[in-house]
Short mmCIF file of C-alpha atoms and ligand atoms in Angstrom, two decimals:
data_model
loop_
_atom_site.label_atom_id
_atom_site.label_comp_id
_atom_site.label_asym_id
_atom_site.label_seq_id
_atom_site.Cartn_x
_atom_site.Cartn_y
_atom_site.Cartn_z
CA UNK A 1 178.12 26.96 14.80
CA UNK A 2 178.19 23.12 15.96
CA UNK A 3 175.58 21.69 18.00
CA UNK A 4 176.90 19.15 21.04
CA UNK A 5 175.25 15.93 19.17
CA UNK A 6 172.80 13.77 20.55
CA UNK A 7 174.08 10.55 21.28
CA UNK A 8 170.82 8.95 22.21
CA UNK A 9 169.29 7.24 19.63
CA UNK A 10 165.73 8.56 19.27
CA UNK A 11 163.20 4.82 20.34
CA UNK A 12 161.10 5.43 17.39
CA UNK A 13 164.45 4.98 15.33
CA UNK A 14 164.92 1.96 12.85
CA UNK A 15 160.60 2.42 12.45
CA UNK A 16 159.20 0.26 9.21
CA UNK A 17 157.58 3.16 7.02
CA UNK A 18 155.33 1.76 4.69
CA UNK A 19 152.45 4.47 2.92
CA UNK A 20 150.76 5.34 -0.49
CA UNK A 21 152.34 8.41 -1.75
CA UNK A 22 149.96 11.48 -0.82
CA UNK A 23 150.98 14.07 -2.62
CA UNK A 24 152.17 17.63 -1.29
CA UNK A 25 154.24 20.91 -2.91
CA UNK A 26 157.74 20.67 -2.86
CA UNK A 27 160.30 23.18 -3.46
CA UNK A 28 163.96 21.88 -3.83
CA UNK A 29 167.02 24.40 -3.53
CA UNK A 30 169.39 24.25 -5.93
CA UNK A 31 170.29 21.95 -9.64
CA UNK A 32 172.66 19.78 -9.26
CA UNK A 33 172.68 16.31 -9.95
CA UNK A 34 171.26 15.66 -5.87
CA UNK A 35 168.65 18.77 -6.70
CA UNK A 36 167.36 17.53 -10.27
CA UNK A 37 167.04 14.30 -9.48
CA UNK A 38 165.41 14.56 -6.13
CA UNK A 39 162.79 17.52 -7.75
CA UNK A 40 162.58 14.86 -10.96
CA UNK A 41 162.20 11.24 -8.75
CA UNK A 42 159.34 13.59 -5.98
CA UNK A 43 157.65 14.95 -8.95
CA UNK A 44 157.01 11.40 -10.17
CA UNK A 45 156.44 10.35 -7.10
CA UNK A 46 153.18 12.39 -7.94
CA UNK A 47 154.12 15.46 -5.47
CA UNK A 48 154.12 18.87 -7.22
CA UNK A 49 157.87 20.27 -7.00
CA UNK A 50 159.35 23.61 -7.87
CA UNK A 51 162.90 23.49 -8.14
CA UNK A 52 164.84 26.53 -7.93
CA UNK A 53 168.03 27.80 -8.92
CA UNK A 54 169.76 31.26 -8.41
CA UNK A 55 171.62 30.28 -12.25
CA UNK A 56 169.40 32.29 -14.41
CA UNK A 57 171.16 30.86 -17.69
CA UNK A 58 170.51 26.86 -15.86
CA UNK A 59 167.06 27.65 -14.72
CA UNK A 60 166.08 28.83 -18.57
CA UNK A 61 167.78 25.74 -19.84
CA UNK A 62 165.79 23.58 -17.50
CA UNK A 63 162.57 25.17 -18.46
CA UNK A 64 163.37 24.21 -22.64
CA UNK A 65 163.93 20.85 -21.27
CA UNK A 66 167.66 21.00 -21.68
CA UNK A 67 169.16 19.05 -18.67
CA UNK A 68 173.20 20.09 -18.38
CA UNK A 69 173.90 17.00 -17.08
CA UNK A 70 174.68 13.12 -18.43
CA UNK A 71 172.55 10.94 -16.32
CA UNK A 72 171.02 8.03 -17.30
CA UNK A 73 166.78 8.63 -17.90
CA UNK A 74 167.06 12.19 -16.31
CA UNK A 75 166.45 13.97 -19.37
CA UNK A 76 163.27 11.86 -20.22
CA UNK A 77 162.26 12.29 -16.67
CA UNK A 78 162.30 15.67 -15.79
CA UNK A 79 161.36 16.46 -19.71
CA UNK A 80 157.37 14.42 -18.87
CA UNK A 81 157.11 15.75 -15.14
CA UNK A 82 157.32 19.20 -16.81
CA UNK A 83 155.31 18.65 -20.13
CA UNK A 84 152.40 17.02 -17.03
CA UNK A 85 152.61 20.01 -14.79
CA UNK A 86 154.17 18.24 -11.94
CA UNK A 87 157.49 19.97 -11.88
CA UNK A 88 158.67 23.56 -13.01
CA UNK A 89 161.63 25.98 -12.44
CA UNK A 90 162.80 28.94 -10.87
CA UNK A 91 164.45 31.53 -10.24
CA UNK A 92 163.04 32.98 -6.80
CA UNK A 93 164.43 30.47 -3.87
CA UNK A 94 161.40 33.11 -2.06
CA UNK A 95 159.04 32.09 -4.56
CA UNK A 96 159.92 28.51 -4.32
CA UNK A 97 158.76 28.07 -1.55
CA UNK A 98 156.58 30.63 -0.61
CA UNK A 99 153.71 27.82 -0.89
CA UNK A 100 155.68 24.26 0.05
CA UNK A 101 154.82 22.21 2.57
CA UNK A 102 158.79 20.88 2.59
CA UNK A 103 162.15 22.19 1.54
CA UNK A 104 164.58 19.97 0.55
CA UNK A 105 168.10 22.13 0.30
CA UNK A 106 170.29 20.81 -2.16
CA UNK A 107 173.16 22.91 -2.95
CA UNK A 108 176.39 22.71 -3.01
CA UNK A 109 178.87 21.95 -0.11
CA UNK A 110 182.43 22.48 -1.61
CA UNK A 111 185.91 22.35 -0.14
CA UNK A 112 187.53 25.00 1.55
CA UNK A 113 190.73 25.62 1.67
CA UNK A 114 191.58 24.70 5.10
CA UNK A 115 189.30 20.77 3.72
CA UNK A 116 186.09 22.40 5.50
CA UNK A 117 183.28 21.79 4.24
CA UNK A 118 182.50 25.60 2.51
CA UNK A 119 178.48 25.94 3.33
CA UNK A 120 178.07 29.72 2.50
CA UNK A 121 175.49 28.08 -0.40
CA UNK A 122 172.95 26.69 2.40
CA UNK A 123 174.06 29.72 4.93
CA UNK A 124 172.55 32.10 1.87
CA UNK A 125 170.10 30.04 0.95
CA UNK A 126 168.26 29.30 4.67
CA UNK A 127 168.84 33.37 5.43
CA UNK A 128 167.11 34.01 2.34
CA UNK A 129 164.16 31.55 2.86
CA UNK A 130 163.57 32.71 6.76
CA UNK A 131 160.48 34.36 5.96
CA UNK A 132 158.92 33.07 3.44
CA UNK A 133 158.69 29.95 4.68
CA UNK A 134 155.21 28.52 5.66
CA UNK A 135 154.81 27.86 8.72
CA UNK A 136 154.49 24.38 9.69
CA UNK A 137 157.22 24.08 6.45
CA UNK A 138 159.68 21.36 7.14
CA UNK A 139 163.23 22.30 5.66
CA UNK A 140 165.19 19.36 4.87
CA UNK A 141 169.30 19.04 3.88
CA UNK A 142 170.28 17.06 1.80
CA UNK A 143 173.06 18.67 0.13
CA UNK A 144 175.99 16.46 2.34
CA UNK A 145 176.47 18.54 5.56
CA UNK A 146 179.28 18.44 8.71
CA UNK A 147 177.17 17.65 11.41
CA UNK A 148 174.98 20.40 12.96
CA UNK A 149 174.67 22.50 10.26
CA UNK A 150 170.84 21.37 10.26
CA UNK A 151 170.71 22.79 13.58
CA UNK A 152 172.90 25.72 12.45
CA UNK A 153 169.90 25.66 9.61
CA UNK A 154 167.72 25.93 11.99
CA UNK A 155 169.32 29.08 13.70
CA UNK A 156 169.30 30.39 10.92
CA UNK A 157 165.83 30.23 9.43
CA UNK A 158 165.40 31.55 12.52
CA UNK A 159 161.28 30.07 12.81
CA UNK A 160 159.95 28.35 15.77
CA UNK A 161 156.35 27.54 13.55
CA UNK A 162 159.28 25.25 10.41
CA UNK A 163 160.72 22.21 11.99
CA UNK A 164 163.98 21.08 10.37
CA UNK A 165 166.02 17.55 9.17
CA UNK A 166 168.44 15.97 8.27
CA UNK A 167 167.45 12.97 5.29
CA UNK A 168 171.07 13.18 3.18
CA UNK A 169 171.26 11.18 -0.17
CA UNK A 170 173.05 8.14 -1.45
CA UNK A 171 172.77 8.32 -5.01
CA UNK A 172 175.27 8.14 -7.62
CA UNK A 173 176.62 9.64 -10.21
CA UNK A 174 175.59 7.83 -13.60
CA UNK A 175 172.43 5.76 -11.61
CA UNK A 176 170.69 8.65 -9.90
CA UNK A 177 167.60 7.84 -10.94
CA UNK A 178 167.28 4.51 -10.42
CA UNK A 179 169.55 4.87 -6.70
CA UNK A 180 166.86 7.51 -5.81
CA UNK A 181 163.18 5.90 -6.72
CA UNK A 182 165.55 2.03 -5.48
CA UNK A 183 166.95 3.30 -2.65
CA UNK A 184 169.43 0.49 0.28
CA UNK A 185 168.31 2.53 2.05
CA UNK A 186 166.22 6.20 3.98
CA UNK A 187 168.01 7.68 6.74
CA UNK A 188 165.95 10.80 8.16
CA UNK A 189 167.19 12.65 11.43
CA UNK A 190 164.86 14.26 12.46
CA UNK A 191 163.12 15.83 15.98
CA UNK A 192 160.48 14.13 15.90
CA UNK A 193 158.33 11.37 15.25
CA UNK A 194 155.87 13.59 13.00
CA UNK A 195 158.37 14.94 10.98
CA UNK A 196 160.25 11.81 10.43
CA UNK A 197 157.27 9.94 9.54
CA UNK A 198 155.35 13.60 7.37
CA UNK A 199 159.62 12.64 4.82
CA UNK A 200 159.31 9.23 4.93
CA UNK A 201 155.99 9.49 2.92
CA UNK A 202 157.13 11.45 0.77
CA UNK A 203 158.75 8.36 -0.07
CA UNK A 204 155.53 6.34 -0.60
CA UNK A 205 154.52 2.98 -2.16
CA UNK A 206 157.63 1.24 0.26
CA UNK A 207 157.40 -2.21 1.49
CA UNK A 208 159.89 -2.84 2.97
CA UNK A 209 161.75 -1.55 6.05
CA UNK A 210 163.65 1.29 3.94
CA UNK A 211 162.88 4.50 6.32
CA UNK A 212 165.45 4.47 9.04
CA UNK A 213 164.74 6.88 11.09
CA UNK A 214 167.58 8.49 13.74
CA UNK A 215 168.22 11.46 15.35
CA UNK A 216 169.68 14.84 13.54
CA UNK A 217 173.14 14.23 13.88
CA UNK A 218 174.02 10.59 12.99
CA UNK A 219 171.93 10.96 10.31
CA UNK A 220 174.51 13.92 9.14
CA UNK A 221 177.20 11.69 10.24
CA UNK A 222 176.19 8.30 8.51
CA UNK A 223 176.62 10.32 5.27
CA UNK A 224 180.16 11.02 5.92
CA UNK A 225 181.36 7.98 7.09
CA UNK A 226 179.68 5.63 4.34
CA UNK A 227 181.37 8.22 1.66
CA UNK A 228 184.54 7.14 3.95
CA UNK A 229 184.25 3.46 4.72
CA UNK A 230 183.46 3.26 0.56
CA UNK A 231 186.60 5.63 -0.18
CA UNK A 232 188.89 2.91 2.25
CA UNK A 233 187.70 0.31 1.53
CA UNK A 234 188.74 1.15 -2.35
CA UNK A 235 192.08 2.04 -1.21
CA UNK A 236 192.30 -0.95 0.58
CA UNK A 237 191.34 -3.30 -2.24
CA UNK A 238 194.15 -0.77 -4.71
CA UNK A 239 196.60 -1.20 -2.37
CA UNK A 240 196.52 -5.07 -2.19
CA UNK A 241 196.05 -4.91 -6.35
CA UNK A 242 200.22 -3.20 -6.10
CA UNK A 243 200.78 -6.49 -3.84
CA UNK A 244 199.63 -9.02 -6.40
CA UNK A 245 201.84 -7.48 -8.70
CA UNK A 246 204.67 -8.11 -6.54
CA UNK A 247 203.89 -11.35 -5.49
CA UNK A 248 202.14 -13.01 -8.75
CA UNK A 249 198.52 -13.07 -7.73
CA UNK A 250 195.77 -11.88 -9.29
CA UNK A 251 193.04 -8.92 -7.51
CA UNK A 252 190.48 -10.19 -9.88
CA UNK A 253 189.81 -13.27 -8.60
CA UNK A 254 191.54 -12.60 -5.54
CA UNK A 255 188.48 -9.76 -5.24
CA UNK A 256 186.80 -12.16 -6.00
CA UNK A 257 187.35 -13.83 -3.58
CA UNK A 258 187.00 -11.38 -0.80
CA UNK A 259 184.00 -11.35 -1.85
CA UNK A 260 182.19 -13.85 -1.59
CA UNK A 261 182.38 -13.69 2.42
CA UNK A 262 178.69 -11.70 2.74
CA UNK A 263 180.52 -9.74 5.73
CA UNK A 264 182.81 -7.92 2.75
CA UNK A 265 180.37 -8.58 -0.45
CA UNK A 266 181.15 -7.94 -2.90
CA UNK A 267 180.79 -3.97 -4.30
CA UNK A 268 183.68 -1.69 -4.42
CA UNK A 269 185.95 -4.35 -4.68
CA UNK A 270 186.88 -2.86 -8.15
CA UNK A 271 190.78 -2.19 -8.82
CA UNK A 272 190.51 1.02 -10.33
CA UNK A 273 193.08 3.96 -11.40
CA UNK A 274 191.81 5.91 -7.81
CA UNK A 275 189.23 6.72 -6.62
CA UNK A 276 187.85 10.28 -7.55
CA UNK A 277 184.90 12.46 -8.52
CA UNK A 278 183.46 15.51 -6.69
CA UNK A 279 182.32 13.28 -3.31
CA UNK A 280 185.25 10.77 -1.90
CA UNK A 281 187.25 14.12 -2.32
CA UNK A 282 185.58 16.58 -1.00
CA UNK A 283 183.63 14.03 1.99
CA UNK A 284 186.39 12.22 3.60
CA UNK A 285 188.37 16.00 3.45
CA UNK A 286 185.85 17.50 5.42
CA UNK A 287 185.12 14.11 7.88
CA UNK A 288 189.16 14.52 8.78
CA UNK A 289 188.42 18.84 8.89
CA UNK A 290 185.15 17.94 11.34
CA UNK A 291 186.77 15.26 13.28
CA UNK A 292 190.23 17.42 13.74
CA UNK A 293 188.10 20.42 15.20
CA UNK A 294 186.82 18.30 18.15
CA UNK A 295 190.31 16.91 19.33
CA UNK A 296 189.25 12.74 16.94
CA UNK A 297 191.72 11.80 14.55
CA UNK A 298 190.36 9.62 12.25
CA UNK A 299 193.83 8.63 11.11
CA UNK A 300 192.46 5.85 8.56
CA UNK A 301 190.82 8.24 6.39
CA UNK A 302 193.98 10.32 6.66
CA UNK A 303 195.96 7.27 5.29
CA UNK A 304 193.09 6.37 2.99
CA UNK A 305 193.15 9.82 0.77
CA UNK A 306 197.11 9.82 1.25
CA UNK A 307 197.62 6.04 -0.17
CA UNK A 308 194.78 7.16 -2.81
CA UNK A 309 196.80 10.20 -3.64
CA UNK A 310 200.17 7.75 -4.46
CA UNK A 311 197.89 5.16 -6.03
CA UNK A 312 197.46 7.75 -9.51
CA UNK A 313 201.36 8.14 -9.21
CA UNK A 314 202.21 4.34 -9.11
CA UNK A 315 198.79 4.04 -11.91
CA UNK A 316 201.21 7.14 -14.05
CA UNK A 317 204.06 6.10 -13.35
CA UNK A 318 203.36 2.38 -15.04
CA UNK A 319 202.48 3.65 -18.01
CA UNK A 320 206.12 5.67 -18.36
CA UNK A 321 207.10 1.96 -17.80
CA UNK A 322 205.90 0.31 -20.29
CA UNK A 323 207.30 2.99 -22.51
CA UNK A 324 210.81 2.27 -21.21
CA UNK A 325 210.77 4.68 -17.61
CA UNK A 326 210.54 8.17 -19.48
CA UNK A 327 207.32 9.64 -21.16
CA UNK A 328 209.34 12.66 -21.97
CA UNK A 329 207.77 13.49 -25.28
CA UNK A 330 206.19 10.57 -25.74
CA UNK A 331 202.43 10.54 -26.92
CA UNK A 332 200.26 8.30 -24.79
CA UNK A 333 197.17 7.94 -25.51
CA UNK A 334 193.78 8.20 -22.61
CA UNK A 335 190.29 6.89 -23.34
CA UNK A 336 188.40 8.53 -20.10
CA UNK A 337 188.40 11.52 -18.87
CA UNK A 338 185.78 11.64 -16.58
CA UNK A 339 186.13 10.28 -13.01
CA UNK A 340 184.08 7.29 -14.01
CA UNK A 341 182.25 5.86 -16.43
CA UNK A 342 177.88 6.70 -17.17
CA UNK A 343 178.78 10.43 -16.22
CA UNK A 344 179.92 13.72 -17.75
CA UNK A 345 181.50 14.60 -14.54
CA UNK A 346 185.55 15.15 -14.69
CA UNK A 347 185.68 17.12 -11.26
CA UNK A 348 188.64 15.10 -9.51
CA UNK A 349 189.30 12.07 -12.30
CA UNK A 350 191.58 9.82 -11.01
CA UNK A 351 192.55 10.56 -15.13
CA UNK A 352 193.06 14.20 -15.80
CA UNK A 353 195.17 14.00 -12.28
CA UNK A 354 197.40 11.22 -13.80
CA UNK A 355 196.70 12.76 -16.87
CA UNK A 356 198.82 15.72 -15.25
CA UNK A 357 201.12 14.20 -14.35
CA UNK A 358 202.24 12.32 -17.77
CA UNK A 359 201.92 15.93 -19.58
CA UNK A 360 204.16 17.33 -16.26
CA UNK A 361 206.42 14.72 -17.17
CA UNK A 362 206.79 15.65 -20.83
CA UNK A 363 204.13 13.18 -22.31
CA UNK A 364 201.19 14.88 -24.91
CA UNK A 365 197.88 13.33 -24.33
CA UNK A 366 195.37 12.47 -26.63
CA UNK A 367 192.66 11.59 -25.46
CA UNK A 368 188.93 10.80 -25.49
CA UNK A 369 185.81 10.24 -23.79
CA UNK A 370 182.35 9.27 -25.14
CA UNK A 371 181.06 12.07 -23.09
CA UNK A 372 182.01 14.98 -25.25
CA UNK A 373 182.85 16.66 -22.00
CA UNK A 374 184.17 20.33 -22.77
CA UNK A 375 188.12 21.15 -23.59
CA UNK A 376 190.14 20.03 -21.10
CA UNK A 377 193.52 22.60 -20.22
CA UNK A 378 196.98 20.57 -20.51
CA UNK A 379 195.79 17.86 -22.78
CA UNK A 380 193.96 17.00 -26.59
CA UNK A 381 190.10 16.11 -27.17
CA UNK A 382 189.53 14.29 -30.02
CA UNK A 383 186.16 12.63 -31.13
CA UNK A 384 186.81 8.28 -31.07
CA UNK A 385 188.91 6.16 -29.67
CA UNK A 386 190.70 6.31 -33.23
CA UNK A 387 191.89 9.13 -33.20
CA UNK A 388 193.28 9.09 -29.49
CA UNK A 389 195.21 6.25 -30.79
CA UNK A 390 196.31 7.31 -33.93
CA UNK A 391 200.49 7.65 -33.80
CA UNK A 392 200.72 7.11 -29.72
CA UNK A 393 203.16 5.39 -28.49
CA UNK A 394 200.51 3.43 -25.36
CA UNK A 395 196.83 3.10 -25.24
CA UNK A 396 196.40 4.39 -21.19
CA UNK A 397 192.48 2.96 -20.48
CA UNK A 398 191.51 5.49 -17.99
CA UNK A 399 187.16 4.62 -17.62
CA UNK A 400 185.25 1.70 -18.06
CA UNK A 401 182.85 2.84 -20.63
CA UNK A 402 181.65 0.26 -22.14
CA UNK A 403 181.91 1.38 -25.57
CA UNK A 404 185.93 0.40 -25.56
CA UNK A 405 185.31 -3.53 -23.91
CA UNK A 406 183.64 -3.94 -27.83
CA UNK A 407 186.41 -1.98 -28.91
CA UNK A 408 188.75 -2.91 -32.81
CA UNK A 409 192.15 -3.54 -30.90
CA UNK A 410 194.03 -4.95 -34.55
CA UNK A 411 192.46 -1.74 -36.12
CA UNK A 412 193.62 0.53 -32.50
CA UNK A 413 196.44 -1.88 -33.43
CA UNK A 414 197.08 -0.73 -36.85
CA UNK A 415 197.43 3.25 -36.32
CA UNK A 416 199.30 3.20 -33.08
CA UNK A 417 202.91 3.82 -33.17
CA UNK A 418 203.22 1.42 -30.82
CA UNK A 419 200.78 -1.53 -29.65
CA UNK A 420 201.62 -1.23 -26.15
CA UNK A 421 198.45 -0.33 -23.32
CA UNK A 422 198.18 0.07 -19.61
CA UNK A 423 194.65 -1.14 -18.68
CA UNK A 424 194.36 1.67 -15.24
CA UNK A 425 189.91 -0.64 -15.19
CA UNK A 426 190.74 -4.81 -16.62
CA UNK A 427 188.19 -3.47 -18.83
CA UNK A 428 190.08 -5.69 -21.35
CA UNK A 429 191.11 -9.20 -21.53
CA UNK A 430 194.87 -10.70 -21.06
CA UNK A 431 195.19 -12.94 -24.48
CA UNK A 432 192.92 -10.60 -26.36
CA UNK A 433 195.36 -8.01 -25.74
CA UNK A 434 197.78 -9.69 -26.83
CA UNK A 435 196.14 -12.19 -30.04
CA UNK A 436 195.88 -8.57 -31.48
CA UNK A 437 199.25 -7.99 -31.05
CA UNK A 438 199.73 -5.47 -27.97
CA UNK A 439 202.13 -5.25 -25.11
CA UNK A 440 199.64 -5.48 -22.30
CA UNK A 441 199.98 -3.60 -18.06
CA UNK A 442 196.84 -3.99 -16.48
CA UNK A 443 196.20 -3.89 -12.97
CA UNK A 444 197.33 -6.11 -10.37
CA UNK A 445 197.57 -8.55 -12.67
CA UNK A 446 200.13 -10.45 -11.30
CA UNK A 447 202.19 -12.79 -13.72
CA UNK A 448 204.00 -16.37 -11.52
CA UNK A 449 205.65 -17.36 -14.24
CA UNK A 450 208.01 -13.92 -14.64
CA UNK A 451 208.36 -13.78 -11.38
CA UNK A 452 209.36 -17.04 -10.97
CA UNK A 453 212.24 -16.85 -14.38
CA UNK A 454 213.62 -13.86 -12.89
CA UNK A 455 214.06 -15.58 -10.01
CA UNK A 456 215.81 -18.43 -11.48
CA UNK A 457 218.39 -16.15 -12.71
C1 UGA B 1 179.56 8.30 -3.98
C2 UGA B 1 178.43 6.97 -3.30
O1 UGA B 1 179.16 6.10 -4.04
C3 UGA B 1 177.50 7.40 -3.14
O2 UGA B 1 176.79 6.84 -2.61
C4 UGA B 1 177.24 8.55 -2.86
O3 UGA B 1 175.41 9.40 -2.68
C5 UGA B 1 177.48 10.22 -3.29
O4 UGA B 1 179.00 9.61 -3.59
C6 UGA B 1 177.81 11.49 -3.38
O5 UGA B 1 178.03 11.73 -1.44
O6 UGA B 1 177.12 12.08 -3.76
P1 UGA B 1 179.48 8.95 -6.95
O7 UGA B 1 181.17 9.96 -6.10
O8 UGA B 1 178.47 9.02 -7.53
O9 UGA B 1 178.87 8.76 -5.89
O10 UGA B 1 181.03 7.65 -7.54
P2 UGA B 1 181.28 5.89 -6.89
O11 UGA B 1 180.15 5.42 -7.94
O12 UGA B 1 181.31 6.03 -5.88
O13 UGA B 1 182.02 6.18 -7.23
C7 UGA B 1 183.73 6.95 -6.60
C8 UGA B 1 185.20 6.46 -6.95
O14 UGA B 1 184.80 5.59 -7.52
C9 UGA B 1 184.73 6.93 -8.75
O15 UGA B 1 185.93 6.83 -8.89
C10 UGA B 1 185.01 5.42 -8.91
O16 UGA B 1 185.46 4.67 -10.41
C11 UGA B 1 186.00 4.64 -7.93
N1 UGA B 1 185.49 3.14 -7.89
C12 UGA B 1 184.39 2.83 -7.90
C13 UGA B 1 186.28 2.19 -7.72
O17 UGA B 1 187.83 2.32 -8.33
N2 UGA B 1 186.26 1.12 -8.15
C14 UGA B 1 184.96 0.57 -7.50
O18 UGA B 1 185.00 -0.91 -7.25
C15 UGA B 1 184.28 1.23 -7.65
#
């Protein structure tokens, strides 16, 4: 299925493209984070958008204005766009594409059993829509897909009068609408300048050189390489945090000092319990798998994945140490279950992986999360921070929701059995926790004084 990627960067690469938005008819297939955000945002850019999904219940909900994901600004935008008639939902992919000039594929590519990306949704939809596509329409892959998939789609569609292109999406959950409408860059992989310019025009109003036009294989790989690089950066900073603890340094100042170097920059240097979510874990695995298939080893990416798993174990061990070395029969209060703040997504959440380790070692975990996700096996979910802490031996802060930082720690301490806290996101200032009577353990915050005293013994 994989075509040999072209190494040639087209001459029209890095083109500055900035036009006003001529309304176009667009079909978006898939109503996940990427599909819903793309559909609503493209509608807000003046286009006539129809968004399709095979899940009837999802389409029914969306048609009633019920948006199943927590994403700042998205529900309002969807409601506004559906009310003015620029966005509608359908359960029929063929109906959606039959009048569309552009078709965005925003389909899931979950991790397969061997780590590769599972392309069955892309395959099924491509085969289904082929006969219904308009002549001169463009099918654009927005999903994160292995190199070669856009050509695979072209072959499945099997239409000489239809173009294919790659336009990977870089939005982050929690800031999806903003990221879509104000992207750092828009990557367009196309086979001709005409197609690239037609796609760039969809994004309209920019007067900045944010469209980067490349060959299709490079566009597909830019997405994987970006995610793997960001994951590597996080693993790096989490590893340095462990080292900080051993030598009495403070990761917060180390990150700040590193980030002040313009070549490094300050983003993605915040220590945490490990990275997770619906993208980094599956995309790093898919990249490793893809590379191995063509005989290329990516030892750094493999090490990043392994070190991330090890880091989560390290955090669980910190919780055990905080309660005397073993969590057996200990009550752990956990604040946050989602993979990060600002989302209700619990896929590959480090909080849950660590909770699983803790329960495996004999602890009970009672958790609270502001997004109030549904029941989760193995942990008890409650509806407030205080309730989670009632009778707890230790508070484990797993996610950086703003409402945690403003908690009244003295009052929280009152309801706990022991005032012990492991703060895996450094949400609290140490003094604040200590003043509220807590034994506090942060991440990557070494205590030089204690180390000196220890070595003097
Ligand atoms: C990630 C990328 O950031 C997006 O650019 C990309 O489009 C998306 O994947 C995707 O492929 O669809 P997302 O998974 O929403 O976005 O989440 P991130 O904000 O990247 O966070 C990933 C993980 O890293 C989370 O567990 C988060 O808590 C952790 N993280 C992030 C840190 O521990 N420290 C940081 O400084 C930043």
